[in-house]
Every structure is written in C-alpha cells, then in structure tokens.
C-alpha cells in the first residue's frame, strides 16, 4: 500500500476530502464576514448566531409549515437576511460613526441574546434535521465512502462563493458598494442611496450565514450552540485571509479546512487549535493577512 | 398551677432538644453546580435544579425545623470557574453541600475543595471513577452512575454479541480517558482487542475525520467515549458515512434519554445504552416522571432523578444525625440504605460510591414507540455489585 507521511494513501485522500468539505463551511461563513467587514467596517460577532438561525429556520419551516429543504435553502437566507436588515436599520446603523468597538460589542451582545433565547426554547442537545431524500445515501469513491450530501455542500458553497465574488467585483451594484466604502459622501452626491446599500450589504452577509446554516442542518445537530462553536474559527479564517479581502476569505477557508482535517489524522488533540497556531504565525509574518493589503 | 409549670417545663425541654438538634446557621443550603449553557445543558442543566427543588418540597421544605434552600450556578464546564464558585459557596454563602457536578474535570476539582473544607459533595452528573478512587473524600459521594458501570453495561453487552474488536473515539479529558480505559480493560478481559483510538476536543462539531479513521481500522465496534452533544453528532455522522450500514456497530457509552430525544428515534434506534433509571420502568418511576414533566416539559434521565435522590437522602441524613455538621451527616449517609424510586436497595460504600442496580437499555424503533418519550426497551438489570467496582480495588485510601 502506498504510504504518505506514514499513513495509507487512501486514508490521506479521505482526510483531504473531509477537510475540503469542512473548508466549504468556513469559506461560506468567512465570506459573509469579509463582505460585512470590508464594506461596513463592522466586526459582525452575530455571524454565528445568524448561521444558527438559518439552520433553525430550515427546521422550523419543515416542522410547522411543511416547507422542504429546497425551498428552505432559498427562504431561510431571505428570512434571516430580512431580520439582519431590520437589525442594521434600527440599531447597527446608529453605531457607524462611533469606534468599531461599539459595533463589535453590539453584535456580540446580539449573538448572546439570540443564542440564549434559542437555548431556552430548544435546549442544548439540538434537534435532528433529515438529509433531503434526493441527496441521501452515498457513493464509494474507492478511497472513501462519500455521502452525496457532503459532495453537494462542496459544490453549492463553491458556486455561492464565486457568485458573491462576482457580484461584488464585476457588477455595477458591486462597484457602487465598493465606491461607497471608499468615499460614502461622494457616492451619495451622485444620487446613490448609500444607507440603503449598507443595509443591503448587511442583509446579504446575514443571508450568506443563514445559507451556510441551512446547508449545515442535515450534517450537524441543529443546536443553539452550533454558531458559537464555529464562529471563532471563522474569525481566525478571516484574519488569516486578510480582514475584508473577499477572495482571501474564500481561499483561506478551504485551506484551513484542509489543514485542520490533516491535523485530525496526525495529532487529533491539536485539531481545535491548529487554525489559531496558523493564525499566529501568519500575523507574525504578514500582519495584514495572506491576501490583505497593508493599510 | 402545677399543670402550667409542668407544661412550660415540657415545652422548655422540647425546645431544648430542638435547639440542640438545629442546623448550624438557621438554614440548610444546597448548591446545584452544573453546566447550564454548554454541551451538557440537557444532560443535567436547569432541570437538575428543578429536580432538587422537587426533593426539597417533597421533604416538606424544612429539616430539623429550619428551612432548606437550593441555590444553583453554571460552571461552564471549567474546573477553575467551578472551584471558585464552590469556595465562595462554602466560605461565604453558608452552603452546606454541593451536588450534581456534571463534567468529571469539574467534579474532581470541586471534590478536592470540599474535602479540604470538610464539606459534603454528592456527584450525580460526572462519570469518572477517580471520584471514589484515588481522589476519594470522606465527605464525597458518587450517586447516579460511573464509567465502570457504563463499561460493564454497554461494553459488556456488545462484547457478548460478538463485538470483540474495538476502536475508541474519546473526549480529550478525564472523563473520556476513564471511560475508554475501563471499557478497554473490560473488552480485553473478555478476549477482545483494542485496535486503535483517537482523542477529540470537547464539543467538536465535525466527527467525520475521526469516524473515517475508525472506519478504516476495521473494528467491529466503535466505542464513543464522549457524551452529550458530541455523542449525538458522532452518531448522526456515522450514519451519514455509511458506518452503521457497513456493519460496524456504535457503542454510545454515555448516552441518556435527553440525548436520544435530541437525536430522534430515526437516528438513534437500535443503540444500546446504560442508565441508572428509566422513567417508564414502573409506577413509582412513572409517578415522579410525570410530576417532573409537568414542571420542565421533559422526561427525566438518571442525572435528574439521581439529583432528586441525592438531595432527599442528604436531608434524611441530616434528620437522622440531628445536625447538619459534616462528619455526622457523612456518617449517616454512609450508614443509611438508599431506597426510593431511583435506587432500590442501594448502599453507600466506604469510598463514597452509592451502589445500586443499573439498566441495560435499547432504543426502540420509531414504530415501536407508543407515546412521546417512550424510547427504551429494558434488556437487562445489572445488579449493583456487578456494575460497580469493588471498593477494595478502587484505589481509595479510605477503604482498608
């Protein structure tokens, strides 16, 4: 049997693929964070809670309204996006002129409130959400058994990542958004409704988190804790990628997913900290992150 | 006149005895310290606090004529946080005993504090046998279950069914090690083999990587030496990766009614598990469960009922001892048999282990479940003396 670093090639390939799958979630989540930070300069600590809300939205829609996974994949992000828009309009927008710390504290408090409420209502063990029948089962790749659903996650999140990148870098709306970040007053002079653009951005960011949440619902227990478990890692991803860099967030998400996956084979005990070790090293060598521009 | 004098003398005498028999500070205070917001919040959590309050109410709210009070706190699964709360409670809040103590690392830390301060602690939520082994305390008690009982129960059942090669997925702290080691010893003693193990951090979300390693090991049984949300996620993902369909069996070594409820029967069906209590066992257990459900909207598991039983027994011990002074209460707790709907014919060993029967349970198929929370078939009753370690071999220096 071929061996790589002392483990069989098959196991190695399997872990590589697992890393890619987890990386998809990291990429999707850090993408939303990067969009919000890049355009609003808000460190959105409520991102994990919005991810959790997405998963709960899917579950509640199925339980109470009979809405299946496919519609939930579209409706979930819309509902959470609207919720995000309300939060931005009524509360967050008042903090833009203050130190960014206020935005961070506000979103952190918001996250605790949302998670606490859901924990009170649903407990911490979480609830199950079934894999949609069309994507159930798995296929044997020879080196590992790949659940079809996980393959779907990789494909869909890649599409969502590239789509968002294109939206911001290549469309007119995207160019307005970027211009508004550079100089809001000037853009407003041209007749563009900047506050609306900012609300839209926050809603898109929250919607992306919810999208990841719906995708995650069949994989993990739908639990109030699912957001806080993942959010710290996602922040590390954004920092490594370079705060605000959208491409950086996507690429780093996948890279760190793979790095974490491989650590789980070689030294599992370190798997929860490897990402932070990488973060520390990157910050030492390139303080602006791998893809960040030096300020 | 004479009658009046006699009566007042009698009254004086009576009040005198009552005075001599009173609690030290005008009340008895019991602290429930556990995880109320993390991975184990359903396992014990706020519902354990409710169970403790029920015990106090059923006892009458008073012991030796003074009121009994329950206080509670969230230790966040952090031993340092827990020790601080315990010190504060014992030193400045007049707490007489701390109970529940889910999470082994926390229980070990708090028991050490209690021992140093000569105070009572009764552990129902944590599993490690070290609590009644090398870390035992003359004032420490371990009530509901432990890793040895789980190893004998769930481990034993699977070995009997031909599961002779094992791979462990172990939570990376005291509880996981203890559970893995004792189950492993049990498997080896029955001519089984351990082919590998992997340690994962507490509250991992994704187990696919670990499961893949377990899958490629070819072991017949994958032992999940973890608990709470971790176990639920591991089971769910094992099904996803075709592990159970591929013929490997999962041993959820610490899994209770609360987690089965979270996971759902569809995913949990067929699992074998060990608990010290099941609500649908008989009239006595159903009676408590219904009252508990009315207050918490959940059926109790062995942690909740164990906490009720521990509080009740503690109050009885104070009554028997006639004081809430630690030495006397501990002596009474060691001497008194435990007989309630939780433990039938339970006894307390010198090392603080409460020895009682355990139940080997199997999760029903969705079609077999007749009502909400009707989740288990009882496969066997494991007599206390088989389930728990011989105190003489526990390594506790109180047992000579």
XYZ file of C-alpha atoms in Angstrom, chain B residues 207-361:
155
model
C -16.518 13.950 13.614
C -16.178 12.831 10.019
C -12.414 12.768 10.127
C -12.340 10.676 13.306
C -15.088 8.431 12.020
C -13.149 7.800 8.837
C -10.190 6.641 10.910
C -12.477 4.386 12.886
C -13.967 3.042 9.680
C -10.626 2.190 8.127
C -9.497 0.453 11.328
C -11.970 -2.306 10.544
C -13.003 -2.624 14.200
C -16.350 -4.309 14.784
C -17.342 -1.796 17.450
C -16.693 1.926 17.564
C -16.782 2.981 21.188
C -17.910 6.566 21.714
C -16.211 7.556 24.962
C -17.800 11.004 24.969
C -21.134 12.492 25.989
C -23.899 14.979 25.298
C -23.983 16.826 22.001
C -20.656 15.253 20.990
C -22.115 11.750 21.027
C -25.255 12.869 19.213
C -23.227 14.466 16.425
C -20.929 11.439 16.142
C -23.878 9.050 15.812
C -25.593 11.223 13.238
C -22.455 11.489 11.142
C -21.633 7.793 11.467
C -24.928 7.022 9.773
C -24.122 9.575 7.077
C -20.779 7.966 6.281
C -22.348 4.542 5.946
C -20.520 3.227 9.002
C -23.510 1.583 10.628
C -24.763 0.344 7.265
C -21.298 -1.137 6.655
C -21.711 -3.464 9.610
C -19.695 -1.634 12.261
C -21.585 -1.061 15.494
C -21.591 2.041 17.618
C -21.309 1.875 21.371
C -22.607 5.130 22.825
C -21.013 4.563 26.202
C -22.640 7.507 27.926
C -25.974 8.292 26.381
C -29.172 9.156 28.187
C -32.826 9.797 27.467
C -32.122 13.508 26.941
C -29.701 12.866 24.067
C -31.929 10.220 22.493
C -34.685 12.811 22.482
C -32.407 15.320 20.779
C -31.194 12.853 18.180
C -34.604 11.384 17.391
C -35.540 7.710 17.214
C -34.842 7.521 13.492
C -31.124 8.089 14.032
C -30.851 6.543 17.491
C -32.804 3.315 17.009
C -31.075 0.114 17.997
C -28.407 1.762 20.145
C -27.587 0.002 23.378
C -27.010 2.142 26.428
C -26.798 2.015 30.199
C -28.666 4.207 32.662
C -29.433 4.023 36.348
C -33.060 4.906 35.803
C -35.736 4.830 33.126
C -38.961 6.745 33.635
C -41.204 4.045 32.177
C -39.897 1.297 34.464
C -42.782 1.011 36.909
C -45.477 3.028 38.675
C -43.092 4.647 41.125
C -40.742 5.881 38.419
C -43.614 6.980 36.163
C -45.189 8.909 39.003
C -42.081 11.021 39.538
C -41.516 11.419 35.804
C -44.994 12.849 35.267
C -44.543 15.421 38.019
C -41.141 16.291 36.623
C -42.539 16.628 33.118
C -45.245 18.999 34.327
C -42.506 21.352 35.534
C -39.817 21.010 32.888
C -41.596 19.708 29.760
C -39.012 16.918 29.674
C -38.883 13.400 30.973
C -36.047 12.919 33.465
C -32.899 10.889 32.866
C -30.693 9.332 35.529
C -28.935 12.629 36.250
C -32.156 14.427 37.104
C -33.618 11.625 39.206
C -30.221 10.933 40.734
C -30.081 14.536 41.884
C -33.546 14.226 43.415
C -32.478 11.065 45.206
C -29.235 12.639 46.448
C -30.966 15.731 47.852
C -33.639 13.597 49.505
C -31.092 11.254 51.079
C -28.978 14.182 52.264
C -31.975 15.711 54.048
C -32.838 12.337 55.594
C -29.249 12.044 56.777
C -29.411 15.463 58.448
C -32.599 14.380 60.157
C -31.032 11.165 61.344
C -27.846 12.848 62.511
C -29.834 15.603 64.199
C -27.411 18.187 62.867
C -26.028 19.459 59.584
C -22.459 19.119 60.849
C -20.373 17.456 58.120
C -18.850 14.476 59.983
C -22.181 13.377 61.439
C -24.096 13.764 58.173
C -21.407 11.924 56.221
C -21.554 9.111 58.766
C -25.327 8.892 58.379
C -25.081 8.931 54.589
C -22.606 6.045 54.732
C -24.837 4.015 57.049
C -28.312 4.560 55.622
C -29.680 2.347 52.853
C -30.971 4.215 49.788
C -34.461 3.127 48.866
C -36.502 5.323 46.564
C -37.790 5.194 43.007
C -34.249 5.824 41.780
C -32.172 3.373 43.771
C -33.748 0.209 45.096
C -31.778 -1.357 47.885
C -28.858 0.974 47.307
C -25.940 1.050 49.722
C -23.093 3.500 50.166
C -19.592 2.020 50.198
C -16.713 3.357 52.282
C -15.236 5.137 49.262
C -18.461 7.106 48.805
C -19.815 5.052 45.900
C -23.579 4.545 46.060
C -24.075 1.044 44.749
C -27.374 0.363 43.057
C -28.793 -1.577 40.125
C -28.285 -0.297 36.590
C -30.344 -0.967 33.483
C -29.191 -2.067 30.077
C -31.495 -0.368 27.593
